[in-house]
Coordinates of C-alpha atoms in Angstrom, one line a residue:
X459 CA -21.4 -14.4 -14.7
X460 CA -19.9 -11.1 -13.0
X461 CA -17.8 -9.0 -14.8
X462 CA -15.1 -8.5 -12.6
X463 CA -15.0 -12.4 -12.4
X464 CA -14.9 -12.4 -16.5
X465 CA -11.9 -10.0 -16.9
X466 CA -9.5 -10.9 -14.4
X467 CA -7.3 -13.0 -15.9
X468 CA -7.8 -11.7 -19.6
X469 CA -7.6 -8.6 -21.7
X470 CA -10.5 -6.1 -20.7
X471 CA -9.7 -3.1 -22.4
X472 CA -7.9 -2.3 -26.2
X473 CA -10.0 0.6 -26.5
X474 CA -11.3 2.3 -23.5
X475 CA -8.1 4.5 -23.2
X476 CA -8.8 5.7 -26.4
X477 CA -12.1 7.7 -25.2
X478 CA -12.7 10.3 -28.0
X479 CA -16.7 10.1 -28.6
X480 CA -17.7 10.7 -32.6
X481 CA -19.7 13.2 -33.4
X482 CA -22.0 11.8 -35.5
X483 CA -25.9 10.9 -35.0
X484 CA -25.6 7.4 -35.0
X485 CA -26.2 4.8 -32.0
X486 CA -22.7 4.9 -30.2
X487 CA -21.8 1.4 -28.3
X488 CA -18.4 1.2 -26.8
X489 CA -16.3 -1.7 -26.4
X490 CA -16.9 -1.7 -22.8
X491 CA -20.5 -2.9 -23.6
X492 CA -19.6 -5.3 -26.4
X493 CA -17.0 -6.7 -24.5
X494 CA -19.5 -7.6 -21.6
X495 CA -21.9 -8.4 -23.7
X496 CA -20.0 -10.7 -26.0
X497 CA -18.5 -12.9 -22.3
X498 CA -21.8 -12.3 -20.7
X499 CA -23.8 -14.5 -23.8
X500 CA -20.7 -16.4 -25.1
X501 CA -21.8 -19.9 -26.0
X502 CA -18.5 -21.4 -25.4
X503 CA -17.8 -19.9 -22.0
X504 CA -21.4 -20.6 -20.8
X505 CA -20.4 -24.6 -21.9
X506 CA -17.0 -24.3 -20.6
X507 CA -18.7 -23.0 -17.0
X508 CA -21.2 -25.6 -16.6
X509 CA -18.6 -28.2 -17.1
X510 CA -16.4 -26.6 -14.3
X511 CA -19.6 -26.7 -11.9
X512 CA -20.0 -30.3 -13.3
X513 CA -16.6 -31.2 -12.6
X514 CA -16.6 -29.8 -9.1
X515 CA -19.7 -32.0 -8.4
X516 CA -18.3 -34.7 -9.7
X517 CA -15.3 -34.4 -7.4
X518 CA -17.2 -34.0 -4.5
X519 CA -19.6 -36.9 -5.4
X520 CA -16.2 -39.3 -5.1
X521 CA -14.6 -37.7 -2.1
X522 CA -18.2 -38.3 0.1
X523 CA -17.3 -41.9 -1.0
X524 CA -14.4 -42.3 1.8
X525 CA -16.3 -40.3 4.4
X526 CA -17.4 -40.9 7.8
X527 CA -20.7 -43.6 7.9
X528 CA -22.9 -44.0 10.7
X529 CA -25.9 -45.7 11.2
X530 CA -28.2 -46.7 14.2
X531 CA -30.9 -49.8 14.4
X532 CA -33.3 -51.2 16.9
X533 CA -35.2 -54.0 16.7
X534 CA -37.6 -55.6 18.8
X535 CA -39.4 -59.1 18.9
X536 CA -42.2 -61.1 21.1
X537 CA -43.8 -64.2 21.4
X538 CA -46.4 -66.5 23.3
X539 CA -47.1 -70.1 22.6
X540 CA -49.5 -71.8 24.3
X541 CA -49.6 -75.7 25.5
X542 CA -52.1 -78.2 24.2
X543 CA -53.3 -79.5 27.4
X544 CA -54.7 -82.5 25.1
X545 CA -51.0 -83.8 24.3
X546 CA -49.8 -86.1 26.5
X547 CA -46.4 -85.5 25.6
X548 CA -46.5 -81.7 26.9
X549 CA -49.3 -81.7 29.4
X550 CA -48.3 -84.3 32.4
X551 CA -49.6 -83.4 35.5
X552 CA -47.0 -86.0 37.1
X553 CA -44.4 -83.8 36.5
X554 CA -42.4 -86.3 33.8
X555 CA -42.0 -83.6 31.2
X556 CA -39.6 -81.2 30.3
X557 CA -42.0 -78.7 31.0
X558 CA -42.8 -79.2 34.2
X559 CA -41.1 -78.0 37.4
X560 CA -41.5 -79.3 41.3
X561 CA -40.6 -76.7 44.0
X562 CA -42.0 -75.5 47.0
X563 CA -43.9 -78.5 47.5
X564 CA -45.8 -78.0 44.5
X565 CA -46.1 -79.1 41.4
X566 CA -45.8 -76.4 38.8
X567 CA -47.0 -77.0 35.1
X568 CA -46.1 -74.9 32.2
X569 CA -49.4 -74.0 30.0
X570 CA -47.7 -71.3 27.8
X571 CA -44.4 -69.7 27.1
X572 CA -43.5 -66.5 26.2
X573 CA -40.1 -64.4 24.8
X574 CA -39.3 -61.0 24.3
X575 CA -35.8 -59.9 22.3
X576 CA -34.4 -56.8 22.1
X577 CA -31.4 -55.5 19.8
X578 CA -30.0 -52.3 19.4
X579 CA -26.7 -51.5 17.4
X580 CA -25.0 -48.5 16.4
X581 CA -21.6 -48.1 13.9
X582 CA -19.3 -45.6 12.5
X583 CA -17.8 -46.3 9.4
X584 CA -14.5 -44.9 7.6
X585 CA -12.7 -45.0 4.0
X586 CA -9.5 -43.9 4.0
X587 CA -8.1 -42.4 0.4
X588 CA -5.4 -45.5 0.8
X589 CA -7.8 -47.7 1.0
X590 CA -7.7 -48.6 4.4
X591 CA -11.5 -49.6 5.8
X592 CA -12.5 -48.7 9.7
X593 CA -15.4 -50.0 11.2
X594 CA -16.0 -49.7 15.0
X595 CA -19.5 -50.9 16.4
X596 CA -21.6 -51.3 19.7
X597 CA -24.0 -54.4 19.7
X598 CA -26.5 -54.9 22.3
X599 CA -28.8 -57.5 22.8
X600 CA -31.6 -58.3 25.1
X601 CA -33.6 -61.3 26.0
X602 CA -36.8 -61.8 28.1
X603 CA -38.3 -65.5 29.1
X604 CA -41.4 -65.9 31.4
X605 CA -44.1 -69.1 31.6
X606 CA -47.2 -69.7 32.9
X607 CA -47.8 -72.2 35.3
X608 CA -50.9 -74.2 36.5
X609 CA -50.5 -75.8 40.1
X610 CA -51.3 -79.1 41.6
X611 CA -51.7 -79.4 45.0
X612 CA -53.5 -83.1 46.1
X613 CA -54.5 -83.2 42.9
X614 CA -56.6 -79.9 43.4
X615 CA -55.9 -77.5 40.8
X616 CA -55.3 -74.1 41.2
X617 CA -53.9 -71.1 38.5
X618 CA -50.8 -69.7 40.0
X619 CA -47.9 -68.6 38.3
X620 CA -44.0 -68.4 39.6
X621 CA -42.0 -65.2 39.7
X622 CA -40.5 -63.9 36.1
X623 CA -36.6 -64.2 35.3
X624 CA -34.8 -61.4 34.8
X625 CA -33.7 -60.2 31.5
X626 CA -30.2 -61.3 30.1
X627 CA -28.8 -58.3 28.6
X628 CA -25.9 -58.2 26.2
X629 CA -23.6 -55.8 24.7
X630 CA -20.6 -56.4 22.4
X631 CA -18.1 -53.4 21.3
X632 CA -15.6 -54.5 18.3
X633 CA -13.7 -52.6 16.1
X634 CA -13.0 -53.9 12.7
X635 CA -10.0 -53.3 10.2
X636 CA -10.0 -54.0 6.3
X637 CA -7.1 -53.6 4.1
X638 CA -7.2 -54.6 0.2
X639 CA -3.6 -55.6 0.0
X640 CA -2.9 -55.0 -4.0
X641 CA -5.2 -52.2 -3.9
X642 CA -3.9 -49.6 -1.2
X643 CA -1.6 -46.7 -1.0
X644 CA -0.3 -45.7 -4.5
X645 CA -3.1 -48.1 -5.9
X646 CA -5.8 -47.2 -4.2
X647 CA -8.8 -46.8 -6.7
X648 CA -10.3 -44.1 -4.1
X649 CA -7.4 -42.0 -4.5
X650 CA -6.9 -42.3 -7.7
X651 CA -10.4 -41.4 -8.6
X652 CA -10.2 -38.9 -6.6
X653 CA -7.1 -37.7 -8.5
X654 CA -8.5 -37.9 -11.7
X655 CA -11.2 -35.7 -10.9
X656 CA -9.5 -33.1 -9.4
X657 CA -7.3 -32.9 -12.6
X658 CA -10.6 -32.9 -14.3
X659 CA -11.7 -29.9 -12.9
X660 CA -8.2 -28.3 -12.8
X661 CA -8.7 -29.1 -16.9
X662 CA -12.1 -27.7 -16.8
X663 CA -11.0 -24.1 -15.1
X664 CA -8.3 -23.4 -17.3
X665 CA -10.0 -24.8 -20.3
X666 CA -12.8 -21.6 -19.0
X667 CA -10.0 -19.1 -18.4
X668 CA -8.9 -19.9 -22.3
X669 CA -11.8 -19.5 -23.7
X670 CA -12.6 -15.8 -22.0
X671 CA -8.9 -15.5 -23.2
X672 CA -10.0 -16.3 -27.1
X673 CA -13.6 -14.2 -26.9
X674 CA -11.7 -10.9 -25.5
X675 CA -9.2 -11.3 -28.8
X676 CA -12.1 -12.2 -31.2
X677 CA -14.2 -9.6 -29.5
X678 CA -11.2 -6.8 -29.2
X679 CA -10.5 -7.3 -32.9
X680 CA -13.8 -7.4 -34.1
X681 CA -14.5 -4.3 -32.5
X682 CA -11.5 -2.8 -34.4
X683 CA -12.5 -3.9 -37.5
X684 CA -15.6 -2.3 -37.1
X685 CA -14.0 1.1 -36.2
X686 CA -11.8 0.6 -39.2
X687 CA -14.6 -0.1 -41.7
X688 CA -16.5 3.0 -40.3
X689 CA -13.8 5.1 -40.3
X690 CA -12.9 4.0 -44.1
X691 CA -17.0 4.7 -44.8
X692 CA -16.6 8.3 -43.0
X693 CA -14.0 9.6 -45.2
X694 CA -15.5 8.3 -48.2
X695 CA -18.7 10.1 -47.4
X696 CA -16.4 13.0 -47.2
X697 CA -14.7 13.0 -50.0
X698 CA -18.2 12.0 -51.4
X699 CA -19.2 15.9 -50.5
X700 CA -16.8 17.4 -51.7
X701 CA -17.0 15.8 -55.2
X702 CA -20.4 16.8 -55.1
X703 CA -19.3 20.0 -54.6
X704 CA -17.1 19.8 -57.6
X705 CA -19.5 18.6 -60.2
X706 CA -21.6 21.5 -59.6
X707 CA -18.7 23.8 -59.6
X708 CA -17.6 21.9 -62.6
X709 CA -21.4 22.7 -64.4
X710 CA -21.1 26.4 -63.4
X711 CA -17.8 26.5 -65.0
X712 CA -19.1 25.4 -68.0
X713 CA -22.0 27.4 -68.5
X714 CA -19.4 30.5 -68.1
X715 CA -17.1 28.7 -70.9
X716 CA -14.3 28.2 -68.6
X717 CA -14.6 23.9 -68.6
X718 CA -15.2 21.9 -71.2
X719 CA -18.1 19.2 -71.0
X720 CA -14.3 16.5 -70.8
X721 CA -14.4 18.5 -67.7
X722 CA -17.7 18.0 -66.2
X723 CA -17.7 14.3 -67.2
X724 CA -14.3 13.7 -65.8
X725 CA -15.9 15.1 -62.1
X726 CA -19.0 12.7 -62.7
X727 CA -17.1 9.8 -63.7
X728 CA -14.8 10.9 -60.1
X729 CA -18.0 10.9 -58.3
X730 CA -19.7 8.3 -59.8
X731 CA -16.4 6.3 -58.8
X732 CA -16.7 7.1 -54.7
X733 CA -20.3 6.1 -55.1
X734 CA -19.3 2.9 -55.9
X735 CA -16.6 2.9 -53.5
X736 CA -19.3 4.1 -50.4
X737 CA -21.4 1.1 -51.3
X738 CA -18.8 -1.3 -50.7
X739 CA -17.5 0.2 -47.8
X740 CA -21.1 0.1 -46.6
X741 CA -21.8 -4.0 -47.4
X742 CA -18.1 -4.6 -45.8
X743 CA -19.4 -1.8 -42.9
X744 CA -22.7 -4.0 -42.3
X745 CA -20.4 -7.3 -42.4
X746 CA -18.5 -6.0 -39.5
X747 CA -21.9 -5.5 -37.6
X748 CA -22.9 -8.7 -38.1
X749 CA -19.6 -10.1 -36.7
X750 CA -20.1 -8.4 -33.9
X751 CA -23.6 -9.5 -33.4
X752 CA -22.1 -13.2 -33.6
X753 CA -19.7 -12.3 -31.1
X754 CA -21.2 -10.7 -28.6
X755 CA -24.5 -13.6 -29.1
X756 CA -26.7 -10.1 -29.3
X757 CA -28.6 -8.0 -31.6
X758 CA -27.1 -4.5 -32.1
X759 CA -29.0 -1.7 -34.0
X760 CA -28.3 -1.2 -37.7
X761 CA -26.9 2.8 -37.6
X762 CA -24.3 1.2 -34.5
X763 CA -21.3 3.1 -34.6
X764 CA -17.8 2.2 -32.2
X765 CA -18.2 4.9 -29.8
X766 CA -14.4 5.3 -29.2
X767 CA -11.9 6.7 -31.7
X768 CA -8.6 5.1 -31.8
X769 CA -4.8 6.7 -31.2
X770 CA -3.1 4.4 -33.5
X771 CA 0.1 6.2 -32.8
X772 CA 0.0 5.2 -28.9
X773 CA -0.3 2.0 -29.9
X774 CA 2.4 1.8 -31.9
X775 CA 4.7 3.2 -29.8
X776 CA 3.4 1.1 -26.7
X777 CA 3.6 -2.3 -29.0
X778 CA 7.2 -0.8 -30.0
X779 CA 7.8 -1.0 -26.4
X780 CA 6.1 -4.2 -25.3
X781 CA 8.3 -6.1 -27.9
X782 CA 11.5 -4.7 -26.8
X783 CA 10.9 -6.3 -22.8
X784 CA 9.1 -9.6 -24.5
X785 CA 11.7 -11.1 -26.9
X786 CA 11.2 -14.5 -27.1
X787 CA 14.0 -16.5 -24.7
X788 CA 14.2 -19.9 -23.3
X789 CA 13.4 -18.5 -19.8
X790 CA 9.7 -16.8 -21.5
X791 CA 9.2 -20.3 -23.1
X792 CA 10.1 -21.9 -19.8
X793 CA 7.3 -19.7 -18.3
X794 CA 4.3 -20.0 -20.9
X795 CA 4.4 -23.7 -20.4
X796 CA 3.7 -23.5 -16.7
X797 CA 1.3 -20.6 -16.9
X798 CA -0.4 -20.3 -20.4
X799 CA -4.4 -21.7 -20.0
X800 CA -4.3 -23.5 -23.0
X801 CA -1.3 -25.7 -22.0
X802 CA -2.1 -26.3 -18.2
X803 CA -5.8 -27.4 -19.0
X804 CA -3.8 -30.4 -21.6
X805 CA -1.0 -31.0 -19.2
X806 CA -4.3 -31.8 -16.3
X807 CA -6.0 -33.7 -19.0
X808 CA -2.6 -36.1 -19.2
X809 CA -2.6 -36.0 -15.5
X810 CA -6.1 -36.9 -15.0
X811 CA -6.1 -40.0 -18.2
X812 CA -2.6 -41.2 -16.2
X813 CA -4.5 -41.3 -13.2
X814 CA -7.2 -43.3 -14.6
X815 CA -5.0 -45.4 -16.6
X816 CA -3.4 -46.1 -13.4
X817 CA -6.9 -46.7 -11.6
X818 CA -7.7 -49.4 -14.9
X819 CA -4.7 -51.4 -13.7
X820 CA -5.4 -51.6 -10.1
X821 CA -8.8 -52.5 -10.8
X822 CA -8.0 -55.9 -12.5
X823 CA -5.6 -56.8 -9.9
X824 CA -7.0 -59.8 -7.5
X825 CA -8.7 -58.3 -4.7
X826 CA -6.5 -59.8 -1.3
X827 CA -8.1 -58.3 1.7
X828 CA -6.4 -58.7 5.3
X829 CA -8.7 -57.9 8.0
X830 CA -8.4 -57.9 11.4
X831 CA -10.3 -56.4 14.3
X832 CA -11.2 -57.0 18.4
X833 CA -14.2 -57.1 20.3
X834 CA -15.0 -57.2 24.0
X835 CA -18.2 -58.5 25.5
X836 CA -20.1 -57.7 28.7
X837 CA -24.4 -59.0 30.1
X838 CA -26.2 -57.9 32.9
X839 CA -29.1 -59.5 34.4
X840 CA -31.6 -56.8 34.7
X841 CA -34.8 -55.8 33.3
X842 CA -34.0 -51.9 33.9
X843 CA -33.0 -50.4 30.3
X844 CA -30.4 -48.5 32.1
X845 CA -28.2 -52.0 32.4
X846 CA -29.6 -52.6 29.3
X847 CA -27.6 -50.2 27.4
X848 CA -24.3 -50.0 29.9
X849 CA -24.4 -53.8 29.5
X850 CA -21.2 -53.6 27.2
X851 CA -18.9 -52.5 30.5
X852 CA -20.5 -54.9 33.1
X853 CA -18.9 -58.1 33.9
X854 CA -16.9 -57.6 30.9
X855 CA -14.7 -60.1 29.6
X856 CA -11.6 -61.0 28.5
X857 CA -11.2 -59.4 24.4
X858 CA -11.3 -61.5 21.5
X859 CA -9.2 -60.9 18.4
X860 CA -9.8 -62.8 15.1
X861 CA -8.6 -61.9 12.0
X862 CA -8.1 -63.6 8.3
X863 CA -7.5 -63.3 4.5
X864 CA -9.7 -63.7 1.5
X865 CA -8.6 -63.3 -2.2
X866 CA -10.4 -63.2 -5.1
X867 CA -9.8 -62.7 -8.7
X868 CA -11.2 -62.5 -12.4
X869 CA -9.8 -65.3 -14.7
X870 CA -11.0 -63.9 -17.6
X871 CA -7.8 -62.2 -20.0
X872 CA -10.6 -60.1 -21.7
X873 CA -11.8 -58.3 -18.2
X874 CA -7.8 -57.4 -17.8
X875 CA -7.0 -55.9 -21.3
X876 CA -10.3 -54.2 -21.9
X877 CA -10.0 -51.5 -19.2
X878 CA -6.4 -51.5 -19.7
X879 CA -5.9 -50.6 -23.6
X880 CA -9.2 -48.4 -23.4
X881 CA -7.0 -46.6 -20.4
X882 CA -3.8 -46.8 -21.6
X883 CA -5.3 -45.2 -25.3
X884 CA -7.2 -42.2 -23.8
X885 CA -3.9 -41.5 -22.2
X886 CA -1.6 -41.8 -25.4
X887 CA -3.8 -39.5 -26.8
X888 CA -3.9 -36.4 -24.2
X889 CA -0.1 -37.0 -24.1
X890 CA -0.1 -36.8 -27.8
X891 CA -1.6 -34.0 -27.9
X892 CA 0.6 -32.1 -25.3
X893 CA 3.8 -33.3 -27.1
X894 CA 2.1 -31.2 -30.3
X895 CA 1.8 -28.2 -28.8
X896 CA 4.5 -28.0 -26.8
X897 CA 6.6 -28.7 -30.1
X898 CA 4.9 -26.3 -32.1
X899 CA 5.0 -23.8 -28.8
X900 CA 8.3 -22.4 -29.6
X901 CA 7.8 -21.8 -33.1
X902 CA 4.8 -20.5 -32.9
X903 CA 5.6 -18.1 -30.7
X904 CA 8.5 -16.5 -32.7
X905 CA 6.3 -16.5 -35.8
X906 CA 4.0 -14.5 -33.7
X907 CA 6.9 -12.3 -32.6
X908 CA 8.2 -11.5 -36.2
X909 CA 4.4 -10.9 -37.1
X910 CA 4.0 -8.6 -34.9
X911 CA 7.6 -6.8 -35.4
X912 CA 7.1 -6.5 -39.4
X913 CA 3.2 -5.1 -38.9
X914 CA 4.8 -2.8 -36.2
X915 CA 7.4 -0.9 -38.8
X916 CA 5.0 -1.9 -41.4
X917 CA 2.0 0.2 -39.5
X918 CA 4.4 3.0 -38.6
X919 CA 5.4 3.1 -42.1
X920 CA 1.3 3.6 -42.8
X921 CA 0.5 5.9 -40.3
X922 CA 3.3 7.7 -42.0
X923 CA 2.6 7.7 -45.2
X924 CA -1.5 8.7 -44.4
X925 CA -0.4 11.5 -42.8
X926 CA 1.5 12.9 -45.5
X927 CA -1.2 12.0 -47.9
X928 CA -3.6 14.2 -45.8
X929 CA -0.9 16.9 -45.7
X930 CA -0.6 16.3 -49.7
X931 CA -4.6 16.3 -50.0
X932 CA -5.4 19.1 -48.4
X933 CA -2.5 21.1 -50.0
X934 CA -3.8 19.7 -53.7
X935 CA -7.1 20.8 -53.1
X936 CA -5.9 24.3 -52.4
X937 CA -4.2 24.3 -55.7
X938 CA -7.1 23.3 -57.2
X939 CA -9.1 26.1 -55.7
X940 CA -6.8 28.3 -56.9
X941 CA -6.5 27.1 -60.7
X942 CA -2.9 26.0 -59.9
X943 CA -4.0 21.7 -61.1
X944 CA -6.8 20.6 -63.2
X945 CA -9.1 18.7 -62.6
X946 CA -8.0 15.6 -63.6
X947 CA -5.0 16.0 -61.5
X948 CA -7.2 16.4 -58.6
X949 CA -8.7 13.4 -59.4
X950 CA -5.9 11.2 -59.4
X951 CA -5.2 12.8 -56.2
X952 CA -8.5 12.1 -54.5
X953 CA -7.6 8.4 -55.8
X954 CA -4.4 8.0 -54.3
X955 CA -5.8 9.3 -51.1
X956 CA -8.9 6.9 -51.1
X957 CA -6.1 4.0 -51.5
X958 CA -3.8 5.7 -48.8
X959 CA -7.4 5.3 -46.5
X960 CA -8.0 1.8 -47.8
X961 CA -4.8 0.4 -47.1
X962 CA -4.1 2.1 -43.9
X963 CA -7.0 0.7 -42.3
X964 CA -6.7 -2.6 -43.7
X965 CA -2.8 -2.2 -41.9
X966 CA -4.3 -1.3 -38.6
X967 CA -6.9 -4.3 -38.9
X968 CA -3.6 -7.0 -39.3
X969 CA -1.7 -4.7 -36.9
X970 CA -3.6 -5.3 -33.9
X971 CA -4.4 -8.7 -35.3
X972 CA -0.3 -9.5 -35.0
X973 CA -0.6 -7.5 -31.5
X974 CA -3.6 -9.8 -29.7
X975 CA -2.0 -12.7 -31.5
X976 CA 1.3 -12.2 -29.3
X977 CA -0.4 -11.1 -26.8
X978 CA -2.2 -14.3 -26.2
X979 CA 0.7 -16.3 -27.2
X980 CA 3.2 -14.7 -24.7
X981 CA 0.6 -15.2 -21.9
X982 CA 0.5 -11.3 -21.6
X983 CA -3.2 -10.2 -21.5
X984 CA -3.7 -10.3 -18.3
X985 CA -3.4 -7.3 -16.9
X986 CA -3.0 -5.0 -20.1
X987 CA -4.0 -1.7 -20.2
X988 CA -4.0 1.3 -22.2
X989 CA -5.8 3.8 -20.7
X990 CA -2.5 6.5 -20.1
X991 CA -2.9 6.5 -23.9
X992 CA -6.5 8.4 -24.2
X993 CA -7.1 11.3 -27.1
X994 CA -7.9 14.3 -25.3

C-alpha cells in the first residue's frame, strides 16, 4: 500500500516536529518508520483493503449483468435420398407418381432428391437498470432443392437431368421489447442490486479509512508511551549515578570520621531503592517495545530507543489552542455525522440492507411481463450469397407486430416471508446500530472534550510542577555539596523528584491519550501537523 495513499485522510505525524535526536548509543527508530511500518503490516487494514477490492468486483460483476449482448450463429445442413427403383409406389415410369414430371416431350423421373439449408442469425441484447429488456435481431434463412431425373424417351432410357431451382433466400429483422411489470423502475431487482453494492463498497472504503484512522492513534500513542517509559528509565539511570557517586563519597566520609555508618547505610538503602525502581522501569520499558512490535506487525531490536524527543510544552499550548476553535456545538455535531468514517461506513450499511430489503420484496412479487416487438420479412431467389445476406431488404413486406402478457407466481406463503423477515432483520439491525451511535455521538463527544480540557490544565499543572522540581533538585544537591542538608534530606529529595518524573510521564501518556481521543472523535486528524513546533 503507498504511503502517501495511507496518510491522507489520517494523522501522519505527532512527533516528527519534535526532531531532537538522543544522544545515546542505542538503535534510534522514529515514528516516521513505525508509523509506516505499523499501516504498511496492519492486519486489519490489509482485511479491510481486500474487502474494498472485493466489493468493487462485486459491483462490477452485477452491473456487466445489464450490459450490451451480442451473439452470432451459422448453421448449415444437407441431404440426398435416393429412390428405390424396386417400389412401385415411387418408381413409375408412366408418369403416375408424385415424383414424376412430363415436359418437353419427355418423361422425366425423379431417382434421388437432394436439400441444402442455410441459417445465419445475429442479435444484440440490452438490460436496462429499470428492468426494461431490448432485443433486436437479423434472421436469415436459406434453402436449396435439386433432383435427379432419369428420362424416357419411346421407352428408351437415357440419364439426363433438368436444370437446378434457384435458392429461396430469407431474411427476417425484428426487434423485441420485455417489460416485468411489478418488477421495473423503483423495483427493479437490477437496480437495486446494483444499489446495494455500491453501498457495499462505499461501507467497505470508509470502513478502510477508519481503521488507518484507529492504527495512527494506537500507533501515535504507543509510540509515546514508549518515549515516556524511556525517558522515565533515563533519569533513573541518572539519578542511579549519582547515588553511586554518593555511597562512595558517603564511605570516604566515614573512613575520615565525618559520617556515621547510619550514614553510609541510609545512601545504600537510597541506592538500593533506584535499583529497584530501574528494574521496573526497564520490564514496563520492554512492555512498551513489545506493543509496539504488535502494532507495527514487526520485530524491532531490543536496545530500540524513540529517536525523537518531545516538546511537551508546544503541545500544550497548541492543544490549548485547538480546544478553544473545537468546542463542541450543534453545527460540529451536524458535521461529524456527515463526515466522520466510522458513521458513514454504518449509515451505507443501512443504505445497502434497505436496498436489499427492498430487492427481497420485489423478488416475491408475481412476475407480469408485457412484451411487445415488430419484425419485417424480405426472400430473394438467388443462389449468389450476396442476395443471400441483403435478402432482409428485397421484396420486403408489409411489418408484423405481435405482442402479449404472461404472469407467473409462487403460491407458497413460505417463499414470501422467508426472504422478507431474513431482509427486513439484517436491516433492523444496521439501523439499530446507527441509532446507537448516533445517540451516544453527542455525549461521547463532550466527554472527550472535558477529557481532554481537565488533562490539558492538569498536564500544564505537571509540566509545571517538574520544572520546579528540577529547579528544587538541582539547587538541593548543591546544598548538599556544600554541607548545607544531610543526607537524609537529600534523600527524600531524590524521592520526591523520582515521583515528580513518575507522575509527569504517566500525565503526558493520558494527555495525549485525551488529545488523539478528541482528535478522532471531532473528525480532526486529517490534516494535523505539528512540525512549526520542533526543538531546535
Amino acid at each position: 500500500m503507498e504511503k502517501s495513499k495511507l496518510k491522507k485522510n489520517v494523522l501522519y505525524v505527532l512527533l516528527s516536529f519534535c526532531v531532537m535526536a538522543l544522544v545515546f548509543p542505542q538503535t534510534k527508530i522514529s515514528y516516521e518508520e513505525i508509523l509506516e511500518t505499523a499501516l504498511n503490516n496492519s492486519f486489519d487494514i490489509r482485511v479491510k483493503a481486500a474487502a474494498v477490492t472485493q466489493a468493487a468486483g462485486q459491483l462490477n460483476n452485477i452491473k456487466t449483468e445489464d450490459s450490451f449482448i451480442a451473439g452470432l450463429e451459422y448453421q448449415h445442413k444437407g441431404e440426398k435420398v435416393g429412390i428405390d427403383p424396386n417400389d412401385k409406389q415411387q418408381y413409375d415410369p408412366m408418369g403416375t407418381s408424385s415424383i414424376s414430371k412430363y415436359t418437353d416431350s419427355r418423361l422425366y423421373h425423379i431417382t434421388a432428391q437432394e436439400s441444402q439449408n442455410d441459417s445465419a442469425g445475429l442479435f444484440i441484447q440490452k438490460i436496462f437498470d429499470f428492468g426494461l429488456q431490448a432485443k433486436i435481431s437479423l434472421n436469415l434463412e436459406r434453402t436449396k432443392k435439386s433432383s435427379d431425373y432419369e428420362t424416357f424417351e419411346k421407352w428408351n432410357s437415357s440419364v439426363n437431368v433438368l436444370p437446378s431451382e434457384s435458392a429461396r433466400n430469407t431474411g427476417t429483422i425484428s426487434l423485441e421489447f420485455s417489460l416485468p411489470l411489478l418488477k421495473s423502475f423503483k423495483n427493479s431487482l437490477q437496480a437495486l442490486k446494483i444499489e446495494e453494492a455500491s453501498q457495499t463498497l462505499n461501507q467497505m472504503k470508509q470502513e478502510l479509512e477508519d481503521a488507518i484512522n484507529r492504527k495512527v492513534i494506537s500507533v501515535t500513542q504507543a509510540y509515546f508511551n514508549l518515549y515516556a517509559s524511556y525517558n522515565k528509565l533515563m533519569v533513573l539511570r541518572e539519578i542511579q549515578e549519582n547515588l553511586q557517586q554518593r555511597v562512595e563519597a558517603a564511605e570516604q566520609l566515614k573512613s575520615a570520621g565525618s559520617y556515621s555508618n547510619t550514614n553510609v547505610l541510609a545512601a545504600k538503602i537510597s541506592l538500593k531503592n533506584n535499583q529497584r525502581q530501574i528494574i521496573e522501569a526497564n520490564a514496563e520499558y520492554y512492555k512498551r517495545i513489545l506493543e509496539l512490535v504488535s502494532e507495527t506487525g514487526s520485530q524491532l531490536p531490543k536496545d530500540v530507543v524513540p529517536e525523537e524527543k518531545i516538546n511537551l510544552q508546544e503541545i500544550i499550548n497548541y492543544t490549548a489552542d485547538f480546544i478553544e476553535t473545537s468546542a463542541p456545538s450543534a453545527d460540529m455535531i451536524k458535521k461529524i455525522i456527515n463526515e466522520r468514517a466510522d458513521i458513514l461506513a454504518l449509515k451505507s450499511q443501512v443504505n445497502s440492507k434497505d436496498a436489499s430489503l427492498r430487492a427481497a420484496k420485489s423478488s416475491v412479487l408475481p412476475d407480469v411481463n408485457l412484451f411487445i416487438g415488430g419484425q419485417t420479412k424480405g426472400n430473394s431467389y438467388s443462389d449468389n450469397f450476396g442476395d443471400f445476406f441483403a435478402s432482409p431488404f428485397k421484396e420486403m413486406r408489409a411489418p408484423q407486430i405481435y405482442g402479449g402478457i404472461s404472469v407467473k407466481a409462487n403460491l407458497d406463503p413460505h417463499y414470501y416471508n422467508g426472504k422478507i423477515v431474513f431482509a427486513q432483520g439484517q436491516a433492523d439491525e444496521a439501523k439499530s446500530r446507527l441509532d446507537e451511535k448516533l445517540f451516544q455521538l453527542e455525549n461521547a463527544i463532550l466527554y472527550d472534550y472535558n477529557n481532554l480540557l481537565n488533562y490539558c490544565e492538569y498536564i500544564r499543572q505537571s509540566d509545571e510542577i517538574m520544572e520546579m522540581q528540577i529547579q528544587k533538585y538541582e539547587d538541593e544537591k548543591l546544598r548538599f555539596a556544600n554541607g548545607l542538608i544531610n543526607i537524609d534530606t537529600m534523600i527524600d529529595r531524590e524521592n520526591e523528584y523520582i515521583q515528580a518524573v513518575v507522575q509527569h510521564n504517566n500525565s503526558m501518556m493520558s494527555f495525549i491519550a485525551a488529545l488523539l481521543q478528541y482528535k478522532y472523535s471531532t473528525n480532526t486528524l486529517s490534516g494535523f501537523s505539528i512540525e512549526p513546533f520542533a526543538k531546535d
